[in-house]
Amino acid sequence: MKEKSVVTPWEVKGDVDYSKLIKEFGVSKIDEKLLTRIKKHAGELHYLLRRGVFFAHRDLNWLLDEYEKGNNFFLYTGRAPSGSVHIGHLMPWILTKWLQDKFGVELWFQFPDEEKFLFKKDLNFDEIEKWTNENMLDVIALGFDVKKTHFLVDTRHAGLMYKEACKVAKRLTFSMIKASFGLNESSNAGEIFYTSMQAVPAFLPSILKGKEIPCLIPHAIDQDPHFRLTRDILPKLGHYKPASIQCVFLPPLIGANGKMSSSENNAIFTTDSPKEVETKIKKYAFSGGRDTLEEHRKHGGNPDVDVSFQYLRFLFEPDDKKLQKVHDDYKSGKMTTGELKAITIEKINAFLKDHQKKRQEAKKLVEKFLYKS
Ligand code: TRP
């Protein structure tokens, strides 16, 4: 029997069916018409959009209507610091960076450093502070424009954010929160309040500028419940509903339609050494190949379930033609699993080498990215 899948901001379990999620969550599928519209303004389409990794949205057509009227938007995304960044975390940030470049817009990046403190039993603020600083390096390394990017750290920017969060919290009832997240009577008071903090960056720039600015939130689909509630409340406070664009999860090393997660040993971290990457891919990456070379040559492999191929598709081979060739060669049996893994290891390591260098250089930029009022 298939395990029933669960997708909430705190837990992703089982084999996720994304078309079912579209219905359950009430988001809209990104269709060809919308892609054409984005392409018209951006001049091209990012591979994460072309390949359907970003598959759903809320109100993106409205956002583009406003953009066409000259009412430009800002971007908002975030990361709850609690451990090392893995390659799955990078997907929404890579698209965010592309959107910032193409549309020339500001980005507000939230580091809710209280979130994992509230939701994880054994995490203290000293550890979290360390991770906040570490995680910022990964974000900066992706190349965001320092003049147009503002980091908000919830406990450090509490003076700016708390009043706004209270305005949201006053309109959010316990039953609304319970219904969206599966929290219950024994959830702690901080967990129940938390969504109000995650809502704030969606309208804080409008408060600061004294005029309404549309907001676009790129994020992985599990964060949608927070923004569903945010969208219910913001119009009541005189603000626009934020638009959003959602991606699927990067598969974990062990495969299937789950989510790469740091808690289990099936992730590739941005700080992994070339040797670690090699071992993880060789030993753990689920293969779509056949049991014997003979069978593989005869019947071919299955790129759709092959984790190495999926990593190329999601992140490491932006060239569609090259990706197609790997796909076809693997499927026909011309390319072996060993060869496919070797390509993937090389690509990931080339990416990480560059990323790790930029991460080092990012250390001197952190101060400049932090928002100062
Ligand atoms: N809750 C997110 C996490 O667990 C962090 C986050 C805060 C976020 N604001 C966001 C993610 C906006 C996406 C968009 O990492």
CSV table of C-alpha atoms and ligand atoms in Angstrom, one decimal:
chain,number,residue,atom,x,y,z
A,1,MET,CA,0.0,0.0,0.0
A,2,LYS,CA,1.2,3.5,-0.8
A,3,GLU,CA,2.0,5.7,2.2
A,4,LYS,CA,-0.3,8.6,2.4
A,5,SER,CA,1.7,11.8,1.7
A,6,VAL,CA,1.8,14.7,4.1
A,7,VAL,CA,3.0,18.2,3.1
A,8,THR,CA,3.1,20.9,5.7
A,9,PRO,CA,5.8,23.5,6.5
A,10,TRP,CA,7.1,21.2,9.2
A,11,GLU,CA,6.8,17.8,7.6
A,12,VAL,CA,7.0,16.3,4.1
A,13,LYS,CA,6.3,12.6,4.1
A,14,GLY,CA,5.5,9.9,1.5
A,15,ASP,CA,5.3,10.1,-2.2
A,16,VAL,CA,4.1,13.6,-3.1
A,17,ASP,CA,1.6,13.9,-5.9
A,18,TYR,CA,1.9,17.5,-7.1
A,19,SER,CA,-1.2,17.6,-9.3
A,20,LYS,CA,-3.2,16.6,-6.2
A,21,LEU,CA,-1.4,19.3,-4.2
A,22,ILE,CA,-2.5,21.9,-6.7
A,23,LYS,CA,-6.1,21.0,-5.9
A,24,GLU,CA,-5.7,20.5,-2.2
A,25,PHE,CA,-3.8,23.8,-1.7
A,26,GLY,CA,-5.9,25.7,-4.2
A,27,VAL,CA,-2.9,27.1,-6.1
A,28,SER,CA,-3.0,27.4,-10.0
A,29,LYS,CA,-0.9,25.5,-12.4
A,30,ILE,CA,1.7,27.5,-14.4
A,31,ASP,CA,0.5,27.1,-18.0
A,32,GLU,CA,2.1,27.9,-21.4
A,33,LYS,CA,0.2,31.2,-21.6
A,34,LEU,CA,1.7,32.4,-18.3
A,35,LEU,CA,5.2,31.2,-19.3
A,36,THR,CA,4.9,33.2,-22.6
A,37,ARG,CA,3.9,36.2,-20.6
A,38,ILE,CA,7.0,35.9,-18.3
A,39,LYS,CA,9.2,35.3,-21.3
A,40,LYS,CA,7.9,38.5,-23.0
A,41,HIS,CA,9.2,40.6,-20.1
A,42,ALA,CA,12.3,38.6,-19.1
A,43,GLY,CA,13.5,38.0,-22.7
A,44,GLU,CA,14.0,34.3,-21.9
A,45,LEU,CA,12.8,31.6,-19.6
A,46,HIS,CA,14.8,30.2,-16.8
A,47,TYR,CA,15.3,26.4,-16.9
A,48,LEU,CA,13.5,26.1,-13.6
A,49,LEU,CA,10.4,27.5,-15.4
A,50,ARG,CA,11.0,25.8,-18.7
A,51,ARG,CA,11.2,22.4,-17.0
A,52,GLY,CA,8.2,22.9,-14.7
A,53,VAL,CA,10.3,22.8,-11.5
A,54,PHE,CA,8.3,25.9,-10.6
A,55,PHE,CA,4.9,24.4,-11.4
A,56,ALA,CA,2.3,26.5,-9.5
A,57,HIS,CA,1.4,30.1,-8.5
A,58,ARG,CA,-1.0,32.4,-6.9
A,59,ASP,CA,-2.0,35.7,-8.7
A,60,LEU,CA,1.0,35.9,-11.0
A,61,ASN,CA,-1.2,37.2,-13.8
A,62,TRP,CA,-2.3,40.0,-11.5
A,63,LEU,CA,1.3,40.8,-10.6
A,64,LEU,CA,2.2,41.0,-14.3
A,65,ASP,CA,-0.8,43.3,-14.9
A,66,GLU,CA,0.5,45.6,-12.3
A,67,TYR,CA,4.0,45.4,-13.7
A,68,GLU,CA,2.7,46.3,-17.1
A,69,LYS,CA,0.9,49.3,-15.6
A,70,GLY,CA,4.3,50.5,-14.2
A,71,ASN,CA,3.6,49.3,-10.6
A,72,ASN,CA,6.7,47.3,-10.1
A,73,PHE,CA,6.8,44.5,-7.5
A,74,PHE,CA,9.4,43.4,-4.9
A,75,LEU,CA,10.5,39.8,-4.1
A,76,TYR,CA,10.3,38.1,-0.8
A,77,THR,CA,11.7,34.8,0.3
A,78,GLY,CA,13.4,33.3,3.3
A,79,ARG,CA,15.3,30.6,5.2
A,80,ALA,CA,14.8,29.4,8.8
A,81,PRO,CA,18.3,28.9,10.0
A,82,SER,CA,18.8,25.5,11.7
A,83,GLY,CA,21.6,23.7,9.9
A,84,SER,CA,23.7,23.6,6.7
A,85,VAL,CA,22.1,24.6,3.5
A,86,HIS,CA,21.7,21.7,1.0
A,87,ILE,CA,21.3,21.9,-2.7
A,88,GLY,CA,17.5,21.5,-2.6
A,89,HIS,CA,17.3,24.8,-0.7
A,90,LEU,CA,19.0,26.6,-3.6
A,91,MET,CA,16.2,26.1,-6.1
A,92,PRO,CA,13.9,28.9,-5.0
A,93,TRP,CA,16.8,31.2,-4.4
A,94,ILE,CA,18.3,30.6,-7.8
A,95,LEU,CA,14.9,31.6,-9.4
A,96,THR,CA,14.7,34.6,-7.1
A,97,LYS,CA,18.1,35.8,-8.2
A,98,TRP,CA,17.1,35.4,-11.8
A,99,LEU,CA,13.8,37.4,-11.2
A,100,GLN,CA,15.8,40.1,-9.4
A,101,ASP,CA,18.1,40.5,-12.5
A,102,LYS,CA,15.4,40.3,-15.1
A,103,PHE,CA,12.9,42.6,-13.5
A,104,GLY,CA,15.4,44.8,-11.6
A,105,VAL,CA,13.5,44.5,-8.4
A,106,GLU,CA,14.3,44.6,-4.6
A,107,LEU,CA,14.4,41.5,-2.6
A,108,TRP,CA,13.6,41.1,1.1
A,109,PHE,CA,15.1,38.0,2.5
A,110,GLN,CA,13.8,36.8,5.9
A,111,PHE,CA,15.9,34.7,8.3
A,112,PRO,CA,13.3,33.7,10.9
A,113,ASP,CA,15.8,32.7,13.6
A,114,GLU,CA,13.0,32.0,16.1
A,115,GLU,CA,11.2,29.5,13.8
A,116,LYS,CA,13.2,26.4,14.3
A,117,PHE,CA,13.8,27.4,17.9
A,118,LEU,CA,10.1,27.1,18.4
A,119,PHE,CA,9.5,24.0,16.4
A,120,LYS,CA,12.6,21.9,17.2
A,121,LYS,CA,13.0,20.5,20.6
A,122,ASP,CA,16.8,20.5,20.9
A,123,LEU,CA,17.9,23.7,19.3
A,124,ASN,CA,19.1,26.8,21.2
A,125,PHE,CA,19.6,30.3,20.1
A,126,ASP,CA,23.4,30.1,20.3
A,127,GLU,CA,23.4,27.3,17.7
A,128,ILE,CA,20.9,29.2,15.6
A,129,GLU,CA,22.9,32.3,15.6
A,130,LYS,CA,25.8,30.4,14.1
A,131,TRP,CA,23.6,28.9,11.4
A,132,THR,CA,22.1,32.3,10.6
A,133,ASN,CA,25.6,33.6,9.8
A,134,GLU,CA,26.5,30.5,7.9
A,135,ASN,CA,23.2,30.4,5.9
A,136,MET,CA,23.6,34.1,4.9
A,137,LEU,CA,26.8,33.2,3.2
A,138,ASP,CA,25.0,30.7,0.9
A,139,VAL,CA,22.4,33.3,0.0
A,140,ILE,CA,25.0,36.0,-0.7
A,141,ALA,CA,27.1,33.5,-2.7
A,142,LEU,CA,24.3,33.2,-5.3
A,143,GLY,CA,25.0,36.7,-6.4
A,144,PHE,CA,22.1,38.9,-5.2
A,145,ASP,CA,22.4,42.6,-5.8
A,146,VAL,CA,23.6,44.1,-2.5
A,147,LYS,CA,22.0,47.5,-3.3
A,148,LYS,CA,18.6,45.9,-3.9
A,149,THR,CA,18.6,43.1,-1.3
A,150,HIS,CA,17.7,43.4,2.4
A,151,PHE,CA,18.1,40.7,5.0
A,152,LEU,CA,15.7,40.7,7.9
A,153,VAL,CA,16.6,38.6,11.0
A,154,ASP,CA,13.5,38.2,13.1
A,155,THR,CA,15.1,38.6,16.6
A,156,ARG,CA,17.4,41.4,15.4
A,157,HIS,CA,14.7,43.3,13.5
A,158,ALA,CA,12.0,42.6,16.1
A,159,GLY,CA,11.7,46.3,16.8
A,160,LEU,CA,10.7,46.9,13.2
A,161,MET,CA,8.6,43.7,12.7
A,162,TYR,CA,6.8,42.9,15.9
A,163,LYS,CA,4.2,45.6,15.7
A,164,GLU,CA,3.3,44.6,12.1
A,165,ALA,CA,3.2,40.9,13.2
A,166,CYS,CA,0.7,41.8,16.0
A,167,LYS,CA,-1.6,43.4,13.4
A,168,VAL,CA,-1.7,40.1,11.6
A,169,ALA,CA,-1.9,38.0,14.7
A,170,LYS,CA,-5.0,40.0,15.9
A,171,ARG,CA,-6.9,38.8,12.8
A,172,LEU,CA,-5.7,35.2,12.9
A,173,THR,CA,-7.6,32.8,15.1
A,174,PHE,CA,-6.4,29.6,16.6
A,175,SER,CA,-8.9,27.7,14.6
A,176,MET,CA,-7.7,29.2,11.3
A,177,ILE,CA,-4.2,28.2,12.3
A,178,LYS,CA,-5.2,24.7,13.4
A,179,ALA,CA,-7.0,24.1,10.1
A,180,SER,CA,-4.1,25.1,7.9
A,181,PHE,CA,-1.2,23.4,9.7
A,182,GLY,CA,-2.4,20.5,11.8
A,183,LEU,CA,-1.2,22.3,15.0
A,184,ASN,CA,-3.2,21.3,18.0
A,185,GLU,CA,-4.0,22.0,21.7
A,186,SER,CA,-0.5,20.9,22.8
A,187,SER,CA,1.3,23.1,20.2
A,188,ASN,CA,3.3,25.8,22.0
A,189,ALA,CA,2.2,29.5,21.9
A,190,GLY,CA,5.2,30.5,19.8
A,191,GLU,CA,4.3,28.0,17.1
A,192,ILE,CA,0.8,29.4,16.9
A,193,PHE,CA,2.1,33.0,16.6
A,194,TYR,CA,4.9,32.2,14.1
A,195,THR,CA,2.9,32.6,10.9
A,196,SER,CA,2.3,36.2,11.8
A,197,MET,CA,6.1,36.9,11.7
A,198,GLN,CA,6.4,35.1,8.3
A,199,ALA,CA,3.6,37.3,7.0
A,200,VAL,CA,5.4,40.6,7.8
A,201,PRO,CA,8.0,40.9,4.9
A,202,ALA,CA,5.1,40.5,2.4
A,203,PHE,CA,3.9,44.0,3.4
A,204,LEU,CA,6.7,45.7,5.4
A,205,PRO,CA,8.2,47.4,2.3
A,206,SER,CA,4.8,49.0,1.6
A,207,ILE,CA,4.7,50.3,5.2
A,208,LEU,CA,8.3,51.6,4.9
A,209,LYS,CA,7.7,53.3,1.5
A,210,GLY,CA,4.3,54.6,2.5
A,211,LYS,CA,2.6,53.1,-0.6
A,212,GLU,CA,1.3,49.8,-1.7
A,213,ILE,CA,3.9,47.7,-3.6
A,214,PRO,CA,2.9,44.3,-5.1
A,215,CYS,CA,4.9,41.3,-3.6
A,216,LEU,CA,6.0,38.1,-5.3
A,217,ILE,CA,7.1,35.2,-3.1
A,218,PRO,CA,9.1,32.4,-4.7
A,219,HIS,CA,9.1,29.3,-2.4
A,220,ALA,CA,8.8,25.5,-2.1
A,221,ILE,CA,5.2,24.4,-2.1
A,222,ASP,CA,5.3,23.3,1.6
A,223,GLN,CA,5.4,27.0,2.7
A,224,ASP,CA,2.0,27.7,1.0
A,225,PRO,CA,-0.1,27.3,4.1
A,226,HIS,CA,1.7,30.3,5.7
A,227,PHE,CA,1.0,32.5,2.7
A,228,ARG,CA,-2.6,31.2,2.3
A,229,LEU,CA,-3.3,32.7,5.7
A,230,THR,CA,-1.2,35.8,4.9
A,231,ARG,CA,-3.3,36.4,1.8
A,232,ASP,CA,-6.5,36.1,3.9
A,233,ILE,CA,-5.4,38.7,6.3
A,234,LEU,CA,-3.5,41.3,4.4
A,235,PRO,CA,-6.5,42.9,2.5
A,236,LYS,CA,-8.1,43.4,5.9
A,237,LEU,CA,-5.1,45.5,6.9
A,238,GLY,CA,-5.3,47.5,3.7
A,239,HIS,CA,-2.5,45.7,1.8
A,240,TYR,CA,-2.4,43.7,-1.4
A,241,LYS,CA,-2.5,39.9,-1.3
A,242,PRO,CA,1.1,38.7,-2.0
A,243,ALA,CA,1.5,36.7,-5.3
A,244,SER,CA,3.6,33.6,-5.1
A,245,ILE,CA,5.3,31.0,-7.3
A,246,GLN,CA,5.9,27.5,-6.0
A,247,CYS,CA,8.5,24.8,-6.8
A,248,VAL,CA,8.5,21.0,-6.2
A,249,PHE,CA,11.0,19.4,-3.9
A,250,LEU,CA,14.4,18.2,-5.0
A,251,PRO,CA,14.4,14.4,-4.5
A,252,PRO,CA,16.5,13.1,-1.7
A,253,LEU,CA,19.5,10.8,-2.6
A,254,ILE,CA,17.5,7.7,-1.8
A,255,GLY,CA,15.0,8.7,-4.5
A,256,ALA,CA,11.2,8.9,-4.8
A,257,ASN,CA,9.0,12.0,-4.8
A,258,GLY,CA,10.0,13.1,-1.3
A,259,LYS,CA,12.0,16.1,-0.1
A,260,MET,CA,15.7,16.4,0.4
A,261,SER,CA,16.0,16.9,4.1
A,262,SER,CA,19.0,17.7,6.3
A,263,SER,CA,17.7,15.6,9.2
A,264,GLU,CA,18.3,12.4,7.3
A,265,ASN,CA,21.6,11.5,5.7
A,266,ASN,CA,20.4,11.9,2.2
A,267,ALA,CA,21.3,15.4,1.3
A,268,ILE,CA,24.2,17.1,-0.4
A,269,PHE,CA,25.3,20.2,1.5
A,270,THR,CA,26.8,23.3,-0.1
A,271,THR,CA,29.9,22.8,2.1
A,272,ASP,CA,30.5,19.2,1.1
A,273,SER,CA,34.0,18.3,-0.2
A,274,PRO,CA,34.4,16.8,-3.7
A,275,LYS,CA,35.1,13.5,-2.0
A,276,GLU,CA,31.9,13.6,0.0
A,277,VAL,CA,29.9,14.4,-3.1
A,278,GLU,CA,31.5,11.5,-4.9
A,279,THR,CA,30.8,9.1,-2.1
A,280,LYS,CA,27.2,10.2,-1.7
A,281,ILE,CA,26.3,10.0,-5.4
A,282,LYS,CA,28.2,6.7,-5.9
A,283,LYS,CA,26.9,5.0,-2.8
A,284,TYR,CA,23.4,6.4,-2.2
A,285,ALA,CA,22.0,8.1,-5.3
A,286,PHE,CA,19.1,6.0,-6.4
A,287,SER,CA,19.7,4.5,-9.8
A,288,GLY,CA,17.3,4.0,-12.7
A,289,GLY,CA,19.7,1.5,-14.2
A,290,ARG,CA,19.2,-2.2,-14.7
A,291,ASP,CA,20.7,-4.9,-12.5
A,292,THR,CA,23.3,-6.1,-14.9
A,293,LEU,CA,25.2,-4.2,-17.6
A,294,GLU,CA,23.9,-6.7,-20.2
A,295,GLU,CA,20.3,-5.9,-19.3
A,296,HIS,CA,21.0,-2.2,-19.1
A,297,ARG,CA,22.4,-2.2,-22.7
A,298,LYS,CA,19.5,-4.2,-23.9
A,299,HIS,CA,16.6,-2.4,-22.2
A,300,GLY,CA,18.0,0.9,-21.1
A,301,GLY,CA,17.7,2.9,-17.9
A,302,ASN,CA,14.9,5.0,-16.5
A,303,PRO,CA,16.0,8.7,-16.2
A,304,ASP,CA,12.6,9.6,-14.6
A,305,VAL,CA,13.4,7.9,-11.3
A,306,ASP,CA,17.2,8.2,-11.5
A,307,VAL,CA,18.3,10.7,-8.9
A,308,SER,CA,21.6,11.6,-10.6
A,309,PHE,CA,19.6,12.5,-13.8
A,310,GLN,CA,17.1,14.4,-11.7
A,311,TYR,CA,19.9,16.5,-10.1
A,312,LEU,CA,21.1,17.4,-13.6
A,313,ARG,CA,17.6,18.4,-14.6
A,314,PHE,CA,16.8,20.4,-11.5
A,315,LEU,CA,20.1,22.2,-11.0
A,316,PHE,CA,23.3,21.2,-12.7
A,317,GLU,CA,22.7,21.0,-16.5
A,318,PRO,CA,21.0,24.2,-17.6
A,319,ASP,CA,21.6,23.4,-21.3
A,320,ASP,CA,18.4,21.7,-22.6
A,321,LYS,CA,20.2,20.0,-25.5
A,322,LYS,CA,22.9,18.5,-23.4
A,323,LEU,CA,20.3,17.3,-20.9
A,324,GLN,CA,18.2,15.7,-23.6
A,325,LYS,CA,21.3,13.8,-24.9
A,326,VAL,CA,22.0,12.4,-21.4
A,327,HIS,CA,18.4,11.5,-21.1
A,328,ASP,CA,18.3,9.7,-24.5
A,329,ASP,CA,21.6,7.9,-24.0
A,330,TYR,CA,20.7,6.7,-20.6
A,331,LYS,CA,17.2,5.6,-21.7
A,332,SER,CA,18.6,3.7,-24.7
A,333,GLY,CA,21.2,1.9,-22.6
A,334,LYS,CA,24.1,3.6,-24.4
A,335,MET,CA,25.1,5.4,-21.2
A,336,THR,CA,25.6,3.3,-18.0
A,337,THR,CA,24.7,4.3,-14.5
A,338,GLY,CA,28.4,4.7,-13.7
A,339,GLU,CA,28.9,7.1,-16.5
A,340,LEU,CA,25.8,9.1,-15.6
A,341,LYS,CA,27.0,9.3,-12.0
A,342,ALA,CA,30.4,10.4,-13.1
A,343,ILE,CA,28.9,13.3,-15.1
A,344,THR,CA,26.7,14.3,-12.1
A,345,ILE,CA,29.6,14.2,-9.6
A,346,GLU,CA,31.7,16.4,-11.9
A,347,LYS,CA,28.9,18.9,-12.4
A,348,ILE,CA,28.0,19.2,-8.7
A,349,ASN,CA,31.6,19.6,-7.7
A,350,ALA,CA,32.2,22.3,-10.3
A,351,PHE,CA,29.2,24.1,-9.0
A,352,LEU,CA,30.3,23.7,-5.4
A,353,LYS,CA,33.9,24.8,-6.0
A,354,ASP,CA,32.6,28.1,-7.3
A,355,HIS,CA,29.9,28.4,-4.7
A,356,GLN,CA,32.4,27.7,-1.8
A,357,LYS,CA,34.8,30.4,-3.1
A,358,LYS,CA,31.9,32.9,-3.3
A,359,ARG,CA,30.8,31.8,0.2
A,360,GLN,CA,34.2,32.8,1.6
A,361,GLU,CA,34.1,36.1,-0.2
A,362,ALA,CA,30.6,36.7,1.2
A,363,LYS,CA,31.9,37.0,4.7
A,364,LYS,CA,32.8,40.6,4.2
A,365,LEU,CA,29.4,41.4,2.7
A,366,VAL,CA,27.1,40.3,5.4
A,367,GLU,CA,26.9,43.7,7.1
A,368,LYS,CA,25.9,45.3,3.8
A,369,PHE,CA,23.1,42.9,3.3
A,370,LEU,CA,21.5,43.4,6.7
A,371,TYR,CA,18.6,45.9,6.6
A,372,LYS,CA,19.3,49.1,8.4
A,373,SER,CA,16.4,51.5,9.0
B,1,TRP,N1,9.6,29.0,6.9
B,1,TRP,C1,10.7,29.0,6.0
B,1,TRP,C2,11.7,27.8,6.4
B,1,TRP,O1,11.3,26.9,7.0
B,1,TRP,C3,11.5,30.3,6.1
B,1,TRP,C4,10.8,31.4,5.4
B,1,TRP,C5,10.5,32.6,6.0
B,1,TRP,C6,10.4,31.5,4.0
B,1,TRP,N2,9.9,33.5,5.1
B,1,TRP,C7,9.9,32.8,3.9
B,1,TRP,C8,10.5,30.6,2.9
B,1,TRP,C9,9.4,33.2,2.6
B,1,TRP,C10,10.0,31.0,1.7
B,1,TRP,C11,9.5,32.3,1.6
B,1,TRP,O2,12.8,27.7,5.9
